[in-house]
Amino acid sequence: MSAELIKAHRLSGPMMAALHNASTDNGRVTGRTGTLVALITRGLITTATAATGREHLLTELGAEVLSGLLGTTVTTPAPVAADLPMPRGIIEPGARVRVPLGRAVVTEVDDDYVSMRFDGGAEGSIAADSLHIYRLCIVCDQVGDASMPGDGRTCGYCLATAEDDAARAADADPAPAAPTEEGASREIMIGGPFAGPALVVRADQVRDDDLIMAAFPAGTTVDAAISGREIPHATPVLAAPAAFDVGCWCGACKEYAHRCTAPAVVLARTTPWGTCAVVSAGDPVAVRRPVSVTTDRGPVSDWWVITTRAGAEVARVQAADYAAVTRAAEQLPEVTAVSRREGGYSVRRLFAAEAATPGCRPAHAAHPDVRAALEALTNLRLARLQDDTETHRTADEIDASVTGLMVEPRGRGRVAAYWMVEGMHTTPEGEAHRAQLDIIRAKFREAGWAVELGSLTCVFAWRPDRTDAELRATEAASYAQMRKEINASRCVHGRAPAEEVYGAPAAACARKEPTQRVGVFGDDGCLYIADCAVEAAMEAVSLTEAEHDGPEYPAAAPPYVWHVLCPIHEDQEQRADACEYCLA
């Protein structure tokens, strides 16, 4: 009999599993969307609407088929109306729902369509009578179950958890809570997309620029407004309190004037759902208020940190207020990914002491060139910097705690990398941190970056993902800049090289060992040896000018060049960087 039923109704394994659920759940059928659609098309289940949303129930044919599969008699539940649209109180503007394309916030509802904005920022719509739209629990952001209370906003699990927490709190402290004074506020933890602390105040105590994070069910008093009972807004509303206007033609004001007699207050006239935010003056509201300029922990910054619900940092955003943070965060792909994965994210304003970012100033933290440079310069200590951190040795205030790598953008793929020691990128005498800069140059080259020659106190480098034309222009600019910057400095012997010299002799004087000497090379080998690299470089220029009348050779490849000699094999005229004996 079972095999005949399976063949007659073309039942798959998931379909039979979904039907089996009805035998233990009072005729309710649960399963994947595609499975439910297949059962509906076969006439085995139907749909009904309730206060909790849409349910799928056995039909008479479905009960007959399930009875044959189980070998027992299965009855259908009470008659229900099929294919009704979701109740307006359940799918309403501002509600979070799940549809086949993902999670979204409802922006508009009419008789035909439900319009929504997805977590990724895209806009979309779905038929109002669709079988594939589900209201999400405001606490856990999961699809609500059949145990959701009459308002259809909290699933049975979260409601039971909140009741258990309240019961445990009452057992631990049976004394009644002191009434909240008018105008007073207290802090609770709220759920939803912007989980975190919020202040509970009376609606008539909401201030300008407060962010309205959540409301509470009708009839809730300020003293009874506890965590788990709030109804979070999918998007915070910037408060602009105003007197209630009976002449306002928005749907919210008309409905309030028709059914309520208590004094009302308009919290904001501009909201994501398109109507005024009007509530009774004594109703509780959860808000977040702008942080004062100074607190017990010092001054606050205009930087905000975006974190996961577990507290892991995702990104940092510079903004004046919470609303601006939300707009900026929604443009970041990493924040969007967290929002999709966890159903939301947390935001916290940073104190000035916390606003320092590793490896660069906060204003440069999101710059693509800086990010790429920090990825290339791995395993280096990163200096923690603020926007106003001074790094020059002549600065009025130097932060001695700043030590490590600092990267600054220079535009068009070019960056400058500094090594900071006790707040300065040079020694107190103005000398460069040569060893650290050499390591930075080597790491840039290993990552494929083009490193400019000639800079003494930092490293200039160009991103590798540039065109050949840009690379040639960079090399030409690098050579010209090298001649301009290096030739203007003096070597350790007090000599200043002329513009015509090749390479960076002043820097070579500073880097070579005191016992090392420098030779001038031509086609016939080493022709001249000196203790000073600048002296050798000038001799190379003299030999070149004596042999050539004018610049008949490439600027980057003169016929006479200078090189630091190998300290061991100087007599054999071997260069320090290419000694045939040392490398053998």
mmCIF file of C-alpha atoms in Angstrom, residues 112-338:
data_model
loop_
_atom_site.group_PDB
_atom_site.id
_atom_site.type_symbol
_atom_site.label_atom_id
_atom_site.label_comp_id
_atom_site.label_asym_id
_atom_site.label_seq_id
_atom_site.Cartn_x
_atom_site.Cartn_y
_atom_site.Cartn_z
ATOM 1 C CA ASP A 112 -0.463 43.201 -4.064
ATOM 2 C CA TYR A 113 3.188 43.461 -3.032
ATOM 3 C CA VAL A 114 5.492 43.663 -0.045
ATOM 4 C CA SER A 115 8.487 45.934 -0.763
ATOM 5 C CA MET A 116 11.703 45.421 1.199
ATOM 6 C CA ARG A 117 15.373 46.385 1.536
ATOM 7 C CA PHE A 118 17.781 43.453 1.855
ATOM 8 C CA ASP A 119 20.677 43.388 4.322
ATOM 9 C CA GLY A 120 23.090 43.983 1.467
ATOM 10 C CA GLY A 121 21.304 47.231 0.538
ATOM 11 C CA ALA A 122 19.409 46.015 -2.543
ATOM 12 C CA GLU A 123 15.703 46.776 -2.978
ATOM 13 C CA GLY A 124 13.115 44.171 -3.911
ATOM 14 C CA SER A 125 9.513 43.054 -3.586
ATOM 15 C CA ILE A 126 7.450 39.891 -3.329
ATOM 16 C CA ALA A 127 3.772 39.109 -3.817
ATOM 17 C CA ALA A 128 1.704 39.889 -0.721
ATOM 18 C CA ASP A 129 0.126 36.415 -0.814
ATOM 19 C CA SER A 130 3.445 34.599 -1.320
ATOM 20 C CA LEU A 131 4.019 31.362 0.556
ATOM 21 C CA HIS A 132 7.695 32.213 0.974
ATOM 22 C CA ILE A 133 7.686 35.248 3.271
ATOM 23 C CA TYR A 134 8.302 34.702 6.977
ATOM 24 C CA ARG A 135 8.440 37.130 9.889
ATOM 25 C CA LEU A 136 11.688 36.963 11.915
ATOM 26 C CA CYS A 137 11.811 36.928 15.695
ATOM 27 C CA ILE A 138 12.924 40.345 16.972
ATOM 28 C CA VAL A 139 15.284 38.759 19.521
ATOM 29 C CA CYS A 140 17.075 35.894 17.768
ATOM 30 C CA ASP A 141 16.416 37.064 14.174
ATOM 31 C CA GLN A 142 15.273 33.567 13.190
ATOM 32 C CA VAL A 143 12.010 32.487 11.602
ATOM 33 C CA GLY A 144 9.250 32.592 14.211
ATOM 34 C CA ASP A 145 7.487 29.392 15.193
ATOM 35 C CA ALA A 146 3.879 28.570 15.997
ATOM 36 C CA SER A 147 4.465 29.493 19.650
ATOM 37 C CA MET A 148 4.936 33.194 18.906
ATOM 38 C CA PRO A 149 2.594 35.332 21.037
ATOM 39 C CA GLY A 150 -0.352 37.246 19.670
ATOM 40 C CA ASP A 151 1.767 40.138 18.396
ATOM 41 C CA GLY A 152 3.706 37.708 16.183
ATOM 42 C CA ARG A 153 7.074 39.291 16.981
ATOM 43 C CA THR A 154 8.857 36.974 19.434
ATOM 44 C CA CYS A 155 9.341 33.237 18.978
ATOM 45 C CA GLY A 156 8.329 30.834 21.705
ATOM 46 C CA TYR A 157 11.899 29.953 22.623
ATOM 47 C CA CYS A 158 12.958 33.576 23.182
ATOM 48 C CA LEU A 159 9.741 34.340 25.057
ATOM 49 C CA ALA A 160 10.249 31.360 27.352
ATOM 50 C CA THR A 161 13.888 32.347 27.886
ATOM 51 C CA ALA A 162 12.875 35.882 28.855
ATOM 52 C CA GLU A 163 10.237 34.567 31.264
ATOM 53 C CA ASP A 164 12.779 32.209 32.842
ATOM 54 C CA ASP A 165 15.264 35.070 33.235
ATOM 55 C CA ALA A 166 12.607 37.261 34.818
ATOM 56 C CA ALA A 167 11.606 34.463 37.189
ATOM 57 C CA ARG A 168 15.215 33.866 38.229
ATOM 58 C CA ALA A 169 15.719 37.582 38.785
ATOM 59 C CA ALA A 170 12.589 37.719 40.941
ATOM 60 C CA ASP A 171 13.766 34.744 42.997
ATOM 61 C CA ALA A 172 17.164 36.330 43.494
ATOM 62 C CA ASP A 173 15.747 39.739 44.493
ATOM 63 C CA PRO A 174 12.103 39.434 45.541
ATOM 64 C CA ALA A 175 11.937 43.071 46.635
ATOM 65 C CA PRO A 176 9.939 45.195 44.155
ATOM 66 C CA ALA A 177 11.944 47.640 42.084
ATOM 67 C CA ALA A 178 11.728 51.277 43.050
ATOM 68 C CA PRO A 179 9.526 53.293 40.675
ATOM 69 C CA THR A 180 11.391 55.190 38.004
ATOM 70 C CA GLU A 181 11.227 58.915 38.573
ATOM 71 C CA GLU A 182 9.840 61.078 35.813
ATOM 72 C CA GLY A 183 12.653 62.004 33.476
ATOM 73 C CA ALA A 184 15.008 59.359 34.923
ATOM 74 C CA SER A 185 16.589 56.725 32.695
ATOM 75 C CA ARG A 186 18.087 53.300 33.180
ATOM 76 C CA GLU A 187 20.161 51.066 30.955
ATOM 77 C CA ILE A 188 19.120 47.703 29.529
ATOM 78 C CA MET A 189 20.515 45.403 26.850
ATOM 79 C CA ILE A 190 18.496 45.233 23.642
ATOM 80 C CA GLY A 191 18.568 42.687 20.825
ATOM 81 C CA GLY A 192 17.966 43.040 17.118
ATOM 82 C CA PRO A 193 20.288 44.262 14.369
ATOM 83 C CA PHE A 194 21.944 46.817 16.693
ATOM 84 C CA ALA A 195 22.254 44.766 19.862
ATOM 85 C CA GLY A 196 23.827 46.484 22.840
ATOM 86 C CA PRO A 197 23.068 48.843 25.726
ATOM 87 C CA ALA A 198 20.259 51.391 25.504
ATOM 88 C CA LEU A 199 18.510 53.830 27.845
ATOM 89 C CA VAL A 200 14.840 53.364 28.736
ATOM 90 C CA VAL A 201 13.029 56.704 29.083
ATOM 91 C CA ARG A 202 9.478 57.989 28.864
ATOM 92 C CA ALA A 203 8.473 59.044 25.374
ATOM 93 C CA ASP A 204 7.972 62.636 26.505
ATOM 94 C CA GLN A 205 11.579 62.658 27.819
ATOM 95 C CA VAL A 206 13.176 61.804 24.462
ATOM 96 C CA ARG A 207 15.618 64.522 23.379
ATOM 97 C CA ASP A 208 16.640 65.925 20.038
ATOM 98 C CA ASP A 209 19.280 63.764 18.317
ATOM 99 C CA ASP A 210 18.492 60.704 20.465
ATOM 100 C CA LEU A 211 18.527 57.503 18.430
ATOM 101 C CA ILE A 212 15.315 55.561 18.951
ATOM 102 C CA MET A 213 16.433 51.935 19.039
ATOM 103 C CA ALA A 214 13.324 50.056 20.206
ATOM 104 C CA ALA A 215 9.751 50.330 21.444
ATOM 105 C CA PHE A 216 7.814 48.094 23.841
ATOM 106 C CA PRO A 217 4.460 46.263 23.613
ATOM 107 C CA ALA A 218 1.344 48.313 24.315
ATOM 108 C CA GLY A 219 0.585 48.635 28.006
ATOM 109 C CA THR A 220 4.212 48.275 29.144
ATOM 110 C CA THR A 221 5.240 50.759 31.816
ATOM 111 C CA VAL A 222 8.685 52.296 32.169
ATOM 112 C CA ASP A 223 9.405 50.140 35.226
ATOM 113 C CA ALA A 224 8.309 46.969 33.403
ATOM 114 C CA ALA A 225 10.442 47.641 30.312
ATOM 115 C CA ILE A 226 13.098 44.930 30.626
ATOM 116 C CA SER A 227 15.500 43.200 28.274
ATOM 117 C CA GLY A 228 13.804 40.654 26.032
ATOM 118 C CA ARG A 229 10.502 42.539 25.887
ATOM 119 C CA GLU A 230 11.639 45.282 23.536
ATOM 120 C CA ILE A 231 10.674 45.526 19.870
ATOM 121 C CA PRO A 232 13.871 46.684 18.107
ATOM 122 C CA HIS A 233 13.678 48.888 15.043
ATOM 123 C CA ALA A 234 15.400 47.457 12.005
ATOM 124 C CA THR A 235 16.910 50.923 11.413
ATOM 125 C CA PRO A 236 17.460 53.413 14.278
ATOM 126 C CA VAL A 237 15.306 56.542 14.056
ATOM 127 C CA LEU A 238 16.829 59.975 14.718
ATOM 128 C CA ALA A 239 14.531 61.684 17.227
ATOM 129 C CA ALA A 240 13.087 65.148 16.615
ATOM 130 C CA PRO A 241 10.281 65.400 19.216
ATOM 131 C CA ALA A 242 7.252 67.478 18.268
ATOM 132 C CA ALA A 243 3.711 68.044 19.516
ATOM 133 C CA PHE A 244 1.011 65.705 18.244
ATOM 134 C CA ASP A 245 -0.877 67.235 15.311
ATOM 135 C CA VAL A 246 -4.437 65.976 14.905
ATOM 136 C CA GLY A 247 -4.432 67.428 11.411
ATOM 137 C CA CYS A 248 -1.558 65.217 10.229
ATOM 138 C CA TRP A 249 -2.726 62.943 7.429
ATOM 139 C CA CYS A 250 -0.152 60.171 7.870
ATOM 140 C CA GLY A 251 -1.557 56.753 8.694
ATOM 141 C CA ALA A 252 0.007 56.560 12.157
ATOM 142 C CA CYS A 253 -1.388 59.896 13.370
ATOM 143 C CA LYS A 254 -4.851 59.192 11.955
ATOM 144 C CA GLU A 255 -4.944 55.776 13.623
ATOM 145 C CA TYR A 256 -3.774 57.186 16.970
ATOM 146 C CA ALA A 257 -6.364 59.984 16.881
ATOM 147 C CA HIS A 258 -9.067 57.412 16.131
ATOM 148 C CA ARG A 259 -8.324 54.812 18.815
ATOM 149 C CA CYS A 260 -6.406 56.558 21.643
ATOM 150 C CA THR A 261 -7.253 59.284 24.112
ATOM 151 C CA ALA A 262 -3.986 59.427 26.116
ATOM 152 C CA PRO A 263 -1.644 62.396 25.543
ATOM 153 C CA ALA A 264 0.607 61.702 22.586
ATOM 154 C CA VAL A 265 4.033 62.805 21.439
ATOM 155 C CA VAL A 266 5.565 62.603 17.978
ATOM 156 C CA LEU A 267 9.107 61.271 18.350
ATOM 157 C CA ALA A 268 10.014 61.899 14.704
ATOM 158 C CA ARG A 269 8.218 62.877 11.531
ATOM 159 C CA THR A 270 10.816 61.269 9.258
ATOM 160 C CA THR A 271 11.040 57.479 9.656
ATOM 161 C CA PRO A 272 12.071 54.518 7.469
ATOM 162 C CA TRP A 273 8.446 53.369 7.269
ATOM 163 C CA GLY A 274 7.178 56.697 5.909
ATOM 164 C CA THR A 275 4.858 57.804 8.732
ATOM 165 C CA CYS A 276 5.270 59.752 11.956
ATOM 166 C CA ALA A 277 6.558 57.892 15.031
ATOM 167 C CA VAL A 278 3.696 58.706 17.413
ATOM 168 C CA VAL A 279 3.289 57.091 20.866
ATOM 169 C CA SER A 280 1.650 57.828 24.190
ATOM 170 C CA ALA A 281 3.620 60.310 26.264
ATOM 171 C CA GLY A 282 4.111 57.839 29.118
ATOM 172 C CA ASP A 283 5.189 54.854 27.023
ATOM 173 C CA PRO A 284 8.779 53.579 27.451
ATOM 174 C CA VAL A 285 11.249 54.030 24.617
ATOM 175 C CA ALA A 286 14.778 52.588 24.291
ATOM 176 C CA VAL A 287 17.226 55.207 23.019
ATOM 177 C CA ARG A 288 20.932 55.816 22.618
ATOM 178 C CA ARG A 289 22.151 59.314 23.341
ATOM 179 C CA PRO A 290 25.139 61.154 21.862
ATOM 180 C CA VAL A 291 28.203 60.792 24.056
ATOM 181 C CA SER A 292 29.395 63.984 25.702
ATOM 182 C CA VAL A 293 32.708 65.442 24.612
ATOM 183 C CA THR A 294 34.442 64.297 27.804
ATOM 184 C CA THR A 295 33.769 61.394 30.144
ATOM 185 C CA ASP A 296 35.435 59.716 33.095
ATOM 186 C CA ARG A 297 37.614 57.848 30.586
ATOM 187 C CA GLY A 298 38.761 61.014 28.866
ATOM 188 C CA PRO A 299 37.659 62.744 25.663
ATOM 189 C CA VAL A 300 35.790 60.788 23.024
ATOM 190 C CA SER A 301 36.752 60.677 19.371
ATOM 191 C CA ASP A 302 34.700 60.810 16.199
ATOM 192 C CA TRP A 303 35.725 57.223 15.424
ATOM 193 C CA TRP A 304 33.415 54.234 15.867
ATOM 194 C CA VAL A 305 34.256 50.547 15.878
ATOM 195 C CA ILE A 306 32.013 48.001 14.121
ATOM 196 C CA THR A 307 32.087 44.585 15.798
ATOM 197 C CA THR A 308 30.392 41.235 15.560
ATOM 198 C CA ARG A 309 27.971 40.283 18.290
ATOM 199 C CA ALA A 310 30.809 38.379 19.933
ATOM 200 C CA GLY A 311 32.870 41.587 20.089
ATOM 201 C CA ALA A 312 35.381 40.894 17.288
ATOM 202 C CA GLU A 313 36.366 44.086 15.456
ATOM 203 C CA VAL A 314 35.240 44.277 11.824
ATOM 204 C CA ALA A 315 35.987 47.856 10.773
ATOM 205 C CA ARG A 316 36.387 51.421 11.999
ATOM 206 C CA VAL A 317 34.337 54.334 10.703
ATOM 207 C CA GLN A 318 34.747 58.075 11.200
ATOM 208 C CA ALA A 319 31.399 59.808 11.663
ATOM 209 C CA ALA A 320 29.774 62.584 13.658
ATOM 210 C CA ASP A 321 26.808 60.605 14.992
ATOM 211 C CA TYR A 322 25.220 57.165 15.107
ATOM 212 C CA ALA A 323 23.061 57.693 12.036
ATOM 213 C CA ALA A 324 26.108 58.632 9.957
ATOM 214 C CA VAL A 325 27.915 55.542 11.263
ATOM 215 C CA THR A 326 25.080 53.320 10.071
ATOM 216 C CA ARG A 327 25.123 54.842 6.600
ATOM 217 C CA ALA A 328 28.901 54.505 6.315
ATOM 218 C CA ALA A 329 28.992 50.957 7.706
ATOM 219 C CA GLU A 330 26.425 49.703 5.196
ATOM 220 C CA GLN A 331 28.828 50.655 2.386
ATOM 221 C CA LEU A 332 31.620 48.387 3.693
ATOM 222 C CA PRO A 333 31.616 44.847 2.249
ATOM 223 C CA GLU A 334 33.080 43.332 5.423
ATOM 224 C CA VAL A 335 30.248 44.817 7.513
ATOM 225 C CA THR A 336 27.661 43.617 5.012
ATOM 226 C CA ALA A 337 29.091 40.093 5.231
ATOM 227 C CA VAL A 338 28.827 40.108 9.039
#
